[in-house]
CSV table of C-alpha atoms and ligand atoms in Angstrom, one decimal:
chain,number,residue,atom,x,y,z
Q,1,MET,CA,-8.3,-39.3,-30.6
Q,2,SER,CA,-11.7,-38.8,-32.2
Q,3,VAL,CA,-15.1,-40.3,-30.6
Q,4,GLY,CA,-18.1,-41.5,-32.3
Q,5,PRO,CA,-21.5,-39.8,-31.9
Q,6,THR,CA,-22.8,-42.9,-30.1
Q,7,ASP,CA,-19.9,-43.0,-27.6
Q,8,LYS,CA,-20.3,-39.3,-26.9
Q,9,GLN,CA,-24.0,-40.1,-26.2
Q,10,LYS,CA,-23.0,-43.1,-23.8
Q,11,ARG,CA,-20.6,-40.6,-22.2
Q,12,LEU,CA,-23.2,-37.8,-21.9
Q,13,SER,CA,-25.6,-39.8,-20.3
Q,14,GLY,CA,-22.7,-41.2,-17.9
Q,15,LEU,CA,-22.2,-37.8,-16.2
Q,16,PRO,CA,-24.1,-37.5,-12.9
Q,17,SER,CA,-26.8,-34.9,-12.4
Q,18,VAL,CA,-26.2,-31.8,-10.4
Q,19,ASP,CA,-28.5,-33.3,-7.8
Q,20,GLU,CA,-26.9,-36.5,-7.9
Q,21,VAL,CA,-23.5,-35.1,-7.0
Q,22,LEU,CA,-25.0,-33.1,-4.2
Q,23,LYS,CA,-26.6,-35.8,-2.4
Q,24,GLY,CA,-23.2,-38.2,-2.6
Q,25,ALA,CA,-21.0,-37.9,0.1
Q,26,PHE,CA,-18.7,-35.5,-1.3
Q,27,GLY,CA,-21.7,-33.3,-1.8
Q,28,LYS,CA,-22.8,-33.5,1.2
Q,29,ALA,CA,-19.2,-32.9,2.9
Q,30,TRP,CA,-19.0,-29.9,0.5
Q,31,LEU,CA,-22.1,-28.4,1.7
Q,32,SER,CA,-21.1,-28.7,5.4
Q,33,ALA,CA,-17.9,-26.9,4.6
Q,34,TYR,CA,-18.7,-24.2,1.8
Q,35,PRO,CA,-21.5,-21.8,1.2
Q,36,ARG,CA,-24.2,-23.1,-0.9
Q,37,ARG,CA,-23.9,-21.2,-3.6
Q,38,ILE,CA,-20.2,-21.7,-4.3
Q,39,VAL,CA,-20.8,-25.7,-4.3
Q,40,LEU,CA,-23.5,-25.2,-6.3
Q,41,GLN,CA,-21.7,-23.1,-9.1
Q,42,ALA,CA,-18.3,-25.7,-8.9
Q,43,VAL,CA,-20.9,-28.5,-9.6
Q,44,ARG,CA,-22.8,-26.7,-12.2
Q,45,GLU,CA,-19.5,-25.2,-13.9
Q,46,THR,CA,-17.7,-28.5,-13.9
Q,47,LEU,CA,-20.4,-30.7,-15.4
Q,48,SER,CA,-21.4,-28.3,-17.7
Q,49,ALA,CA,-17.7,-28.2,-18.9
Q,50,MET,CA,-17.5,-31.8,-19.3
Q,51,ARG,CA,-20.2,-31.9,-21.4
Q,52,LYS,CA,-18.9,-29.2,-23.5
Q,53,THR,CA,-15.8,-31.2,-23.9
Q,54,ILE,CA,-17.4,-34.5,-24.6
Q,55,LEU,CA,-19.7,-32.8,-27.3
Q,56,GLN,CA,-16.7,-31.6,-28.7
Q,57,GLY,CA,-15.4,-34.7,-29.2
Q,58,GLU,CA,-12.1,-34.0,-27.2
Q,59,PRO,CA,-10.7,-36.6,-24.8
Q,60,ALA,CA,-11.9,-36.3,-20.9
Q,61,ASP,CA,-11.7,-38.0,-17.9
Q,62,THR,CA,-15.5,-38.4,-17.4
Q,63,ASP,CA,-15.2,-41.0,-14.3
Q,64,LEU,CA,-16.6,-40.1,-11.4
Q,65,ALA,CA,-13.5,-39.9,-9.4
Q,66,ALA,CA,-11.9,-37.0,-11.7
Q,67,ILE,CA,-15.2,-35.0,-11.8
Q,68,ILE,CA,-15.2,-35.0,-7.9
Q,69,GLN,CA,-11.8,-34.2,-8.0
Q,70,ILE,CA,-12.3,-31.1,-10.3
Q,71,ILE,CA,-15.2,-29.8,-8.6
Q,72,ASP,CA,-13.2,-29.9,-5.1
Q,73,ASN,CA,-10.8,-28.0,-6.5
Q,74,THR,CA,-13.2,-25.6,-7.9
Q,75,VAL,CA,-15.2,-25.1,-4.7
Q,76,ARG,CA,-11.6,-24.4,-2.8
Q,77,GLU,CA,-10.9,-21.5,-5.7
Q,78,LEU,CA,-14.2,-20.2,-5.5
Q,79,SER,CA,-14.3,-20.1,-1.7
Q,80,LEU,CA,-11.1,-18.1,-1.6
Q,81,PHE,CA,-11.3,-14.4,-1.0
Q,82,SER,CA,-9.7,-11.9,-4.1
Q,83,LEU,CA,-7.9,-10.0,-1.1
Q,84,ARG,CA,-5.5,-11.9,0.5
Q,85,PRO,CA,-2.3,-11.7,2.3
Q,86,LEU,CA,0.9,-12.7,0.8
Q,87,ILE,CA,4.9,-12.4,1.9
Q,88,ASN,CA,6.5,-9.6,0.6
Q,89,ALA,CA,10.1,-10.8,-0.6
Q,90,THR,CA,10.7,-7.4,-2.9
Q,91,GLY,CA,12.6,-5.6,0.3
Q,92,ILE,CA,10.0,-2.7,-0.9
Q,93,VAL,CA,8.6,-1.8,2.4
Q,94,ILE,CA,6.1,0.8,1.3
Q,95,HIS,CA,5.0,-1.3,-1.9
Q,96,THR,CA,2.1,0.4,-3.6
Q,97,ASN,CA,1.1,-2.7,-5.5
Q,98,LEU,CA,1.4,-4.8,-2.1
Q,99,GLY,CA,-0.6,-2.9,0.1
Q,100,ARG,CA,2.0,-0.3,1.3
Q,101,ALA,CA,1.9,-0.1,4.9
Q,102,ILE,CA,1.7,-2.8,7.1
Q,103,LEU,CA,-0.3,-1.9,10.3
Q,104,SER,CA,1.1,-2.6,14.3
Q,105,GLU,CA,-0.4,-5.2,16.7
Q,106,LYS,CA,-2.3,-2.1,18.4
Q,107,ALA,CA,-4.1,-0.2,15.4
Q,108,LEU,CA,-5.1,-4.1,14.1
Q,109,SER,CA,-6.6,-4.4,17.7
Q,110,ASN,CA,-8.4,-1.0,17.8
Q,111,VAL,CA,-9.7,-1.6,14.3
Q,112,VAL,CA,-11.7,-4.9,15.7
Q,113,ARG,CA,-12.1,-3.4,18.9
Q,114,VAL,CA,-14.1,-0.3,17.3
Q,115,SER,CA,-15.9,-1.6,14.7
Q,116,ALA,CA,-17.2,-4.8,16.5
Q,117,GLY,CA,-19.9,-2.6,18.4
Q,118,TYR,CA,-20.9,0.9,18.4
Q,119,SER,CA,-18.4,3.7,18.9
Q,120,ASN,CA,-18.4,7.5,19.7
Q,121,LEU,CA,-17.7,7.8,15.9
Q,122,GLU,CA,-19.8,11.2,15.7
Q,123,TYR,CA,-21.1,11.2,19.3
Q,124,ASP,CA,-19.8,14.0,22.2
Q,125,LEU,CA,-19.8,12.0,25.0
Q,126,ASP,CA,-19.8,15.2,27.4
Q,127,SER,CA,-22.4,16.9,25.7
Q,128,GLY,CA,-24.6,13.7,24.6
Q,129,LYS,CA,-25.1,15.6,21.6
Q,130,ARG,CA,-24.0,14.8,17.8
Q,131,GLY,CA,-19.8,15.0,17.8
Q,132,HIS,CA,-17.3,15.1,14.8
Q,133,ARG,CA,-15.4,12.2,13.7
Q,134,HIS,CA,-12.5,14.8,12.9
Q,135,VAL,CA,-11.8,14.9,16.7
Q,136,HIS,CA,-10.5,11.6,17.3
Q,137,ALA,CA,-7.2,11.6,15.7
Q,138,ASN,CA,-7.1,15.5,16.3
Q,139,ARG,CA,-5.6,15.8,19.4
Q,140,LEU,CA,-2.7,13.2,18.7
Q,141,LEU,CA,-2.0,14.6,15.1
Q,142,LYS,CA,-1.5,18.6,16.8
Q,143,GLU,CA,0.8,17.2,19.9
Q,144,ILE,CA,2.6,15.2,17.3
Q,145,THR,CA,3.1,17.4,14.4
Q,146,GLY,CA,3.1,20.7,16.1
Q,147,ALA,CA,0.4,21.9,13.5
Q,148,GLU,CA,-2.6,24.2,15.1
Q,149,GLU,CA,-5.1,22.3,13.5
Q,150,ALA,CA,-5.0,18.8,11.7
Q,151,PHE,CA,-7.5,16.4,10.2
Q,152,ILE,CA,-7.8,13.2,8.0
Q,153,VAL,CA,-9.5,12.4,4.8
Q,154,ASN,CA,-9.5,9.3,2.5
Q,155,ASN,CA,-5.9,9.3,0.8
Q,156,ASN,CA,-3.4,12.2,0.1
Q,157,ALA,CA,-4.7,12.5,-3.5
Q,158,ALA,CA,-8.0,13.4,-1.8
Q,159,ALA,CA,-6.5,15.9,0.6
Q,160,VAL,CA,-4.5,17.5,-2.3
Q,161,LEU,CA,-7.7,18.2,-4.0
Q,162,LEU,CA,-9.9,19.1,-1.2
Q,163,CYS,CA,-7.1,21.9,-0.6
Q,164,LEU,CA,-7.0,23.2,-3.6
Q,165,GLY,CA,-11.1,23.2,-4.5
Q,166,THR,CA,-11.3,25.0,-1.1
Q,167,LEU,CA,-8.6,27.8,-1.4
Q,168,ALA,CA,-7.9,28.1,-5.1
Q,169,LYS,CA,-11.1,27.5,-7.1
Q,170,GLY,CA,-11.2,29.6,-10.2
Q,171,LYS,CA,-8.2,31.1,-9.0
Q,172,GLU,CA,-4.4,31.1,-9.4
Q,173,VAL,CA,-1.8,28.3,-7.7
Q,174,ILE,CA,1.8,29.1,-8.0
Q,175,VAL,CA,3.6,25.9,-8.7
Q,176,SER,CA,7.6,25.3,-10.0
Q,177,ARG,CA,7.7,23.3,-13.0
Q,178,SER,CA,10.2,21.2,-11.3
Q,179,GLU,CA,7.4,19.8,-8.9
Q,180,LEU,CA,4.8,18.8,-11.6
Q,181,VAL,CA,5.1,15.7,-11.1
Q,182,GLU,CA,3.3,12.1,-11.7
Q,183,ILE,CA,3.1,10.1,-8.5
Q,184,GLY,CA,1.7,7.1,-10.2
Q,185,GLY,CA,-1.6,5.8,-10.0
Q,186,ALA,CA,-2.4,8.9,-12.5
Q,187,PHE,CA,-2.1,11.2,-9.9
Q,188,ARG,CA,-0.3,14.0,-11.7
Q,189,VAL,CA,-0.2,17.7,-9.9
Q,190,PRO,CA,-1.2,19.4,-13.5
Q,191,ASP,CA,-4.5,17.3,-13.6
Q,192,VAL,CA,-5.1,17.0,-10.0
Q,193,MET,CA,-5.3,21.1,-10.4
Q,194,ALA,CA,-7.4,21.2,-13.2
Q,195,ALA,CA,-9.7,18.6,-11.5
Q,196,SER,CA,-9.9,21.1,-8.4
Q,197,GLY,CA,-10.7,23.9,-10.3
Q,198,ALA,CA,-7.5,26.1,-9.9
Q,199,VAL,CA,-5.6,28.0,-12.4
Q,200,MET,CA,-2.5,26.4,-12.2
Q,201,ARG,CA,0.6,29.1,-13.1
Q,202,GLU,CA,4.0,27.6,-13.5
Q,203,ILE,CA,7.3,29.1,-12.9
Q,204,GLY,CA,10.8,28.3,-13.1
Q,205,THR,CA,12.3,25.6,-15.2
Q,206,THR,CA,12.9,21.9,-14.7
Q,207,ASN,CA,15.8,22.5,-13.1
Q,208,LYS,CA,15.8,25.9,-11.1
Q,209,THR,CA,13.5,27.9,-10.0
Q,210,HIS,CA,14.3,30.9,-7.9
Q,211,LEU,CA,12.4,32.8,-5.1
Q,212,LYS,CA,12.2,35.9,-7.7
Q,213,ASP,CA,10.0,33.4,-10.1
Q,214,TYR,CA,7.6,33.4,-7.1
Q,215,VAL,CA,7.4,37.0,-6.7
Q,216,ASP,CA,7.4,37.7,-10.2
Q,217,ALA,CA,4.1,35.7,-10.3
Q,218,ILE,CA,2.3,36.9,-7.8
Q,219,ASN,CA,-0.9,38.7,-8.8
Q,220,ASP,CA,-4.4,40.0,-7.5
Q,221,ASN,CA,-5.9,36.3,-8.7
Q,222,THR,CA,-2.9,34.4,-6.7
Q,223,ALA,CA,-4.8,32.2,-3.9
Q,224,LEU,CA,-2.0,29.8,-3.0
Q,225,ILE,CA,1.5,28.8,-3.4
Q,226,LEU,CA,2.2,25.2,-3.6
Q,227,LYS,CA,5.0,23.2,-3.1
Q,228,VAL,CA,5.0,19.7,-4.3
Q,229,HIS,CA,7.6,16.7,-2.8
Q,230,GLN,CA,8.9,15.0,-6.1
Q,231,SER,CA,8.7,12.1,-4.8
Q,232,ASN,CA,10.1,9.2,-6.9
Q,233,TYR,CA,12.0,11.2,-8.8
Q,234,LYS,CA,14.8,13.3,-8.4
Q,235,ILE,CA,16.5,16.3,-10.3
Q,236,ILE,CA,20.6,16.1,-10.0
Q,237,GLY,CA,23.3,18.5,-11.0
Q,238,PHE,CA,22.6,22.3,-12.0
Q,239,THR,CA,19.7,22.6,-10.1
Q,240,ASP,CA,18.1,25.1,-7.3
Q,241,ASP,CA,14.8,25.7,-5.6
Q,242,VAL,CA,13.6,27.7,-3.2
Q,243,LYS,CA,13.6,26.7,0.8
Q,244,ILE,CA,10.6,26.3,2.2
Q,245,GLY,CA,11.3,28.9,5.0
Q,246,GLU,CA,11.8,31.6,2.2
Q,247,LEU,CA,8.4,30.2,0.4
Q,248,THR,CA,6.3,30.9,3.9
Q,249,ALA,CA,8.1,34.4,4.5
Q,250,LEU,CA,7.2,35.6,1.3
Q,251,GLY,CA,3.8,34.1,1.6
Q,252,LYS,CA,3.5,35.7,4.7
Q,253,LYS,CA,4.8,39.2,3.4
Q,254,LYS,CA,2.4,38.7,0.5
Q,255,ARG,CA,-0.4,37.6,2.6
Q,256,ILE,CA,-0.9,34.2,0.4
Q,257,PRO,CA,-1.3,31.0,1.9
Q,258,VAL,CA,1.6,28.4,1.4
Q,259,MET,CA,1.1,24.8,1.0
Q,260,TYR,CA,3.1,21.9,0.5
Q,261,ASP,CA,2.2,18.4,-0.5
Q,262,LEU,CA,4.7,16.0,1.1
Q,263,GLY,CA,3.6,13.0,0.1
Q,264,SER,CA,4.8,10.9,2.6
Q,265,GLY,CA,4.8,12.7,5.8
Q,266,CYS,CA,7.4,11.2,8.0
Q,267,LEU,CA,6.7,11.9,11.5
Q,268,ILE,CA,10.5,11.2,12.9
Q,269,ASP,CA,13.4,12.5,12.6
Q,270,LEU,CA,15.4,10.3,10.2
Q,271,LYS,CA,18.6,12.1,10.3
Q,272,PRO,CA,20.3,9.7,13.4
Q,273,TYR,CA,19.6,6.7,10.8
Q,274,GLY,CA,21.7,8.5,7.9
Q,275,ILE,CA,19.0,9.8,5.7
Q,276,HIS,CA,19.1,13.4,5.5
Q,277,SER,CA,17.0,14.0,2.3
Q,278,GLU,CA,13.5,14.1,4.1
Q,279,PRO,CA,12.2,17.0,6.0
Q,280,SER,CA,10.0,15.6,8.9
Q,281,VAL,CA,6.4,17.2,9.2
Q,282,GLN,CA,7.4,18.8,12.5
Q,283,GLU,CA,10.4,20.7,10.5
Q,284,ILE,CA,8.1,21.9,7.7
Q,285,VAL,CA,5.4,23.0,10.2
Q,286,LYS,CA,8.1,24.9,11.9
Q,287,ALA,CA,8.9,26.8,8.9
Q,288,GLY,CA,5.8,28.6,9.3
Q,289,ILE,CA,3.6,26.3,6.2
Q,290,ASP,CA,-0.1,27.5,6.3
Q,291,ILE,CA,-1.2,24.0,5.0
Q,292,LEU,CA,0.2,20.4,4.4
Q,293,SER,CA,-0.9,17.2,3.2
Q,294,PHE,CA,0.7,13.8,3.3
Q,295,SER,CA,-0.3,10.3,3.1
Q,296,GLY,CA,-1.1,7.9,6.2
Q,297,ASP,CA,0.2,4.3,4.7
Q,298,LYS,CA,3.6,5.8,3.5
Q,299,LEU,CA,6.3,6.3,5.8
Q,300,LEU,CA,3.9,7.1,8.8
Q,301,GLY,CA,3.2,3.3,8.6
Q,302,GLY,CA,-0.7,3.7,9.1
Q,303,PRO,CA,-3.5,3.1,7.0
Q,304,GLN,CA,-4.9,4.8,3.9
Q,305,GLY,CA,-5.5,8.2,4.7
Q,306,GLY,CA,-4.5,11.9,3.8
Q,307,VAL,CA,-3.4,14.2,6.9
Q,308,ILE,CA,-4.6,17.8,6.4
Q,309,ALA,CA,-2.8,19.6,9.0
Q,310,GLY,CA,-1.7,23.6,9.2
Q,311,LYS,CA,-3.2,26.9,10.8
Q,312,LYS,CA,-6.9,26.9,11.8
Q,313,LYS,CA,-8.4,29.6,9.7
Q,314,TYR,CA,-7.5,27.6,6.3
Q,315,LEU,CA,-8.5,23.9,7.9
Q,316,GLU,CA,-11.7,25.4,8.9
Q,317,ARG,CA,-12.6,26.6,5.5
Q,318,ILE,CA,-11.2,23.2,4.0
Q,319,ARG,CA,-13.5,20.9,6.7
Q,320,LYS,CA,-16.5,22.9,5.5
Q,321,ASN,CA,-16.2,22.1,1.8
Q,322,PRO,CA,-19.2,19.9,0.7
Q,323,LEU,CA,-16.7,17.9,-0.7
Q,324,ALA,CA,-15.0,16.9,2.5
Q,325,ARG,CA,-18.0,14.7,3.3
Q,326,ALA,CA,-17.1,13.0,-0.4
Q,327,VAL,CA,-13.6,11.9,1.0
Q,328,ARG,CA,-14.1,11.3,4.8
Q,329,ILE,CA,-12.4,9.1,6.4
Q,330,ASP,CA,-14.4,5.8,7.9
Q,331,LYS,CA,-14.1,4.6,11.3
Q,332,LEU,CA,-12.1,1.5,10.4
Q,333,THR,CA,-9.3,3.7,9.0
Q,334,LEU,CA,-9.9,6.2,11.9
Q,335,ALA,CA,-9.4,3.5,14.9
Q,336,ALA,CA,-6.0,2.5,13.0
Q,337,PHE,CA,-4.6,5.6,13.0
Q,338,GLU,CA,-5.6,6.5,16.6
Q,339,ALA,CA,-3.6,3.7,17.6
Q,340,VAL,CA,-0.8,4.2,15.0
Q,341,LEU,CA,-0.4,7.9,16.2
Q,342,MET,CA,0.1,6.3,19.5
Q,343,GLU,CA,2.9,4.8,18.9
Q,344,TYR,CA,4.6,8.1,17.7
Q,345,MET,CA,4.0,9.7,21.5
Q,346,ASP,CA,7.3,7.6,22.0
Q,347,THR,CA,9.4,8.0,19.0
Q,348,ASP,CA,11.8,4.7,20.2
Q,349,ASN,CA,8.4,2.9,20.5
Q,350,ALA,CA,7.4,3.9,17.1
Q,351,VAL,CA,10.8,2.6,15.5
Q,352,ARG,CA,10.2,-0.4,17.1
Q,353,GLU,CA,6.3,-1.1,17.1
Q,354,VAL,CA,5.5,0.5,13.4
Q,355,PRO,CA,6.2,-1.9,11.1
Q,356,THR,CA,7.0,0.4,8.3
Q,357,LEU,CA,9.8,2.2,10.5
Q,358,GLN,CA,10.8,-1.2,12.1
Q,359,MET,CA,11.6,-2.5,8.4
Q,360,LEU,CA,13.4,0.5,7.2
Q,361,LEU,CA,15.4,0.7,10.5
Q,362,GLN,CA,16.3,-2.6,11.1
Q,363,SER,CA,19.9,-3.3,11.3
Q,364,PRO,CA,21.8,-5.1,8.3
Q,365,GLU,CA,23.0,-7.7,10.7
Q,366,GLU,CA,19.4,-8.8,12.0
Q,367,ILE,CA,18.5,-8.6,7.8
Q,368,ARG,CA,21.7,-11.1,7.7
Q,369,ALA,CA,20.3,-13.4,10.2
Q,370,LYS,CA,17.1,-13.8,8.4
Q,371,ALA,CA,18.7,-14.6,5.2
Q,372,GLU,CA,20.9,-17.2,6.6
Q,373,ARG,CA,18.6,-18.8,8.2
Q,374,ILE,CA,16.3,-19.5,5.3
Q,375,ALA,CA,19.2,-20.2,3.1
Q,376,ALA,CA,20.3,-22.8,5.7
Q,377,ALA,CA,17.2,-24.6,6.5
Q,378,VAL,CA,16.5,-24.7,2.4
Q,379,ARG,CA,20.1,-26.1,1.9
Q,380,GLU,CA,19.7,-28.8,4.5
Q,381,LYS,CA,16.2,-29.9,3.1
Q,382,THR,CA,17.2,-29.8,-0.4
Q,383,GLY,CA,20.5,-31.1,-0.5
Q,384,SER,CA,20.8,-28.0,-3.2
Q,385,LYS,CA,23.8,-25.5,-3.4
Q,386,ASP,CA,21.9,-22.9,-5.5
Q,387,ILE,CA,20.9,-21.1,-2.6
Q,388,GLU,CA,22.9,-18.5,-0.4
Q,389,PRO,CA,22.7,-15.5,1.5
Q,390,VAL,CA,24.1,-12.2,-0.2
Q,391,LYS,CA,24.1,-8.4,0.2
Q,392,ASP,CA,21.7,-6.4,-1.8
Q,393,ILE,CA,20.1,-3.0,-1.5
Q,394,SER,CA,16.5,-2.5,-0.4
Q,395,LYS,CA,14.5,0.7,-1.2
Q,396,ALA,CA,11.7,2.4,0.9
Q,397,GLY,CA,9.1,2.5,-2.2
Q,398,GLY,CA,5.9,4.4,-2.5
Q,399,GLY,CA,7.6,7.3,-3.6
Q,400,SER,CA,9.3,7.6,-0.6
Q,401,LEU,CA,13.4,8.3,0.3
Q,402,PRO,CA,13.9,8.2,-3.3
Q,403,GLU,CA,17.9,8.7,-2.8
Q,404,ALA,CA,18.1,6.6,0.1
Q,405,GLU,CA,19.7,3.2,-0.2
Q,406,PHE,CA,19.4,0.5,2.5
Q,407,PRO,CA,21.8,-1.8,2.8
Q,408,THR,CA,20.1,-5.3,3.1
Q,409,TYR,CA,20.6,-9.2,2.8
Q,410,ALA,CA,18.7,-11.4,0.1
Q,411,VAL,CA,18.1,-14.6,-0.5
Q,412,ALA,CA,19.9,-15.7,-3.5
Q,413,VAL,CA,18.6,-18.8,-5.2
Q,414,ARG,CA,20.0,-19.5,-8.8
Q,415,PRO,CA,18.1,-22.9,-9.6
Q,416,SER,CA,19.9,-25.8,-11.5
Q,417,THR,CA,16.7,-28.1,-12.3
Q,418,ILE,CA,14.2,-25.4,-13.2
Q,419,SER,CA,14.3,-21.8,-14.8
Q,420,VAL,CA,14.2,-19.0,-12.8
Q,421,ASN,CA,11.0,-17.7,-14.1
Q,422,GLU,CA,9.3,-21.0,-13.1
Q,423,LEU,CA,10.5,-20.9,-9.9
Q,424,GLU,CA,9.2,-17.0,-9.4
Q,425,LEU,CA,5.9,-18.4,-10.9
Q,426,ARG,CA,6.0,-21.3,-8.3
Q,427,LEU,CA,6.5,-19.2,-5.6
Q,428,ARG,CA,3.9,-16.7,-6.6
Q,429,LYS,CA,1.5,-19.5,-6.7
Q,430,TRP,CA,2.0,-21.0,-3.4
Q,431,SER,CA,-0.9,-20.9,-0.9
Q,432,THR,CA,0.3,-17.6,0.7
Q,433,PRO,CA,1.8,-15.8,-2.2
Q,434,ILE,CA,5.6,-15.2,-2.2
Q,435,ILE,CA,6.8,-12.1,-4.4
Q,436,ALA,CA,10.4,-12.0,-5.3
Q,437,ARG,CA,12.5,-10.1,-7.6
Q,438,ILE,CA,14.4,-12.0,-10.6
Q,439,LYS,CA,18.0,-10.4,-11.1
Q,440,GLY,CA,19.4,-12.1,-14.4
Q,441,ASN,CA,18.9,-15.6,-13.6
Q,442,THR,CA,19.0,-15.7,-9.5
Q,443,LEU,CA,15.4,-15.1,-7.7
Q,444,MET,CA,16.3,-12.5,-5.1
Q,445,LEU,CA,14.2,-12.9,-1.6
Q,446,ASP,CA,14.9,-9.6,0.2
Q,447,ALA,CA,15.1,-10.7,3.5
Q,448,ARG,CA,14.4,-7.1,5.0
Q,449,THR,CA,10.7,-7.4,4.3
Q,450,ILE,CA,10.0,-11.0,5.1
Q,451,ARG,CA,8.6,-11.0,8.7
Q,452,SER,CA,9.8,-13.5,11.3
Q,453,GLN,CA,6.0,-15.0,11.2
Q,454,ASP,CA,6.6,-15.8,7.6
Q,455,MET,CA,10.1,-17.3,7.5
Q,456,ASP,CA,8.7,-20.6,7.9
Q,457,THR,CA,6.4,-20.4,5.3
Q,458,VAL,CA,9.0,-19.0,3.0
Q,459,GLU,CA,11.6,-22.0,3.8
Q,460,GLU,CA,8.5,-24.9,3.3
Q,461,ALA,CA,7.6,-23.0,-0.2
Q,462,LEU,CA,11.1,-22.8,-1.3
Q,463,VAL,CA,12.0,-26.4,-0.1
Q,464,ALA,CA,8.7,-27.5,-2.3
Q,465,ALA,CA,9.6,-25.5,-5.2
Q,466,LEU,CA,13.0,-26.6,-5.5
Q,467,SER,CA,12.8,-30.1,-4.7
Q,468,ASP,CA,9.8,-32.0,-5.8
Q,469,GLY,CA,9.4,-29.9,-9.5
Q,470,ARG,CA,5.8,-30.4,-9.3
Q,471,SER,CA,3.9,-27.3,-10.5
Q,472,LEU,CA,2.0,-25.7,-7.5
E,501,PLP,C1,1.5,9.4,-2.5
E,501,PLP,C2,1.3,10.9,-2.9
E,501,PLP,C3,0.4,11.4,-3.2
E,501,PLP,C4,-1.1,10.6,-3.1
E,501,PLP,O1,-1.0,9.9,-2.0
E,501,PLP,P1,-2.2,8.8,-1.8
E,501,PLP,O2,-2.4,8.8,-0.3
E,501,PLP,O3,-1.5,7.6,-2.5
E,501,PLP,O4,-3.5,9.5,-2.4
E,501,PLP,C5,0.3,12.9,-3.5
E,501,PLP,N1,1.3,13.7,-3.5
E,501,PLP,C6,2.7,13.1,-3.5
E,501,PLP,C7,3.7,14.2,-3.6
E,501,PLP,C8,2.8,11.5,-3.1
E,501,PLP,O5,4.0,11.7,-3.1
């Protein structure tokens, strides 16, 4: 359809002005409910887009009701936060893209409690003088890990960088070729080493490294022996590596500190749960490690952070590095951390209250009940037979427990009226986005990571997405 120039003029002058919109009933309603700048932006953007459409001679619905509707949608969109909650139906418990660990109730309330007012962040209440932020998580960390000293920085990448930069700048760090891993998000051991100013001394091969390789590499310029958790990758078959106890014994004999970047850092013994591949932090400390580091938001189930623990003489040097200030932990994180650590003062309590552990260790029966409830509710409301609970496998994620497979149940949806991609998109665009996984022509919603408080939302979204076919 082409529109003549006079018609264009008529349609242009028919558009309301920004002021007219703002003074109308809708304008007033928006202004009372949303920030003024958001309303202004929405009105201006909508009117200018309309003007452009008319000038280009394209057909457009320019009556007032249509304009109001567009502005209304724009106002809502612009007032949404960019970072917002969603429902993780991938079954991957520590999903880096979806924000890793969920905080426990106590951790959340402590963040609010501490950050709503002033706190003794760097103030010593006994002496009435300046104190240090590192003391706050220190007591619980030492108690739980058994380490002589411990403190927390911004994340584990920062922890590794800080330790290497402090103990090995301009000196050699011995590391096995089997541990030169990339963790994701551009954390690559050789690059971190280079950034810290340490000189990497690679030893062994991809599949085998022997104690003798470490012994042979030691020289006057050796500052550190580093062991790195292989995280999300595993070498199988004809392999060999050196036990941590042998490394610490060697370090002690040669007076060279041994550091272990543990990656996930699990604070409970997972063996009773059938997971034998992951040593706990406590076991590594007992093996005589000098320095170790691990993430706060992986298996530990806390906020983003990097714990550095180990022997006092090394930790004091690390803490005094000027770079420590640049990677220091903030008070919100510290408040969450201390509360999460308190959960660990009783292991059974931690397994119940720390969502990461609770989700990983919940029984397949519990998960099955959730999957069945969702499937039954959606079947009943839509009459659709395309949905059923099925057995599946979930992964820990976050580079943690790469070999461990967790038997789970998923809600499997094989839509017959829309494509599986369309269904995935509709759930992802739901008011609380739901992230699920496509497997062939089936959408899998793993019930492990769907929390009980999210069940109704998942049911509602599935019913809407499957029944009325509207694009959401
Ligand atoms: C995850 C991981 C890191 C990075 O930890 P962040 O807390 O994400 O910075 C470093 N090393 C290993 C072995 C890891 O698994």
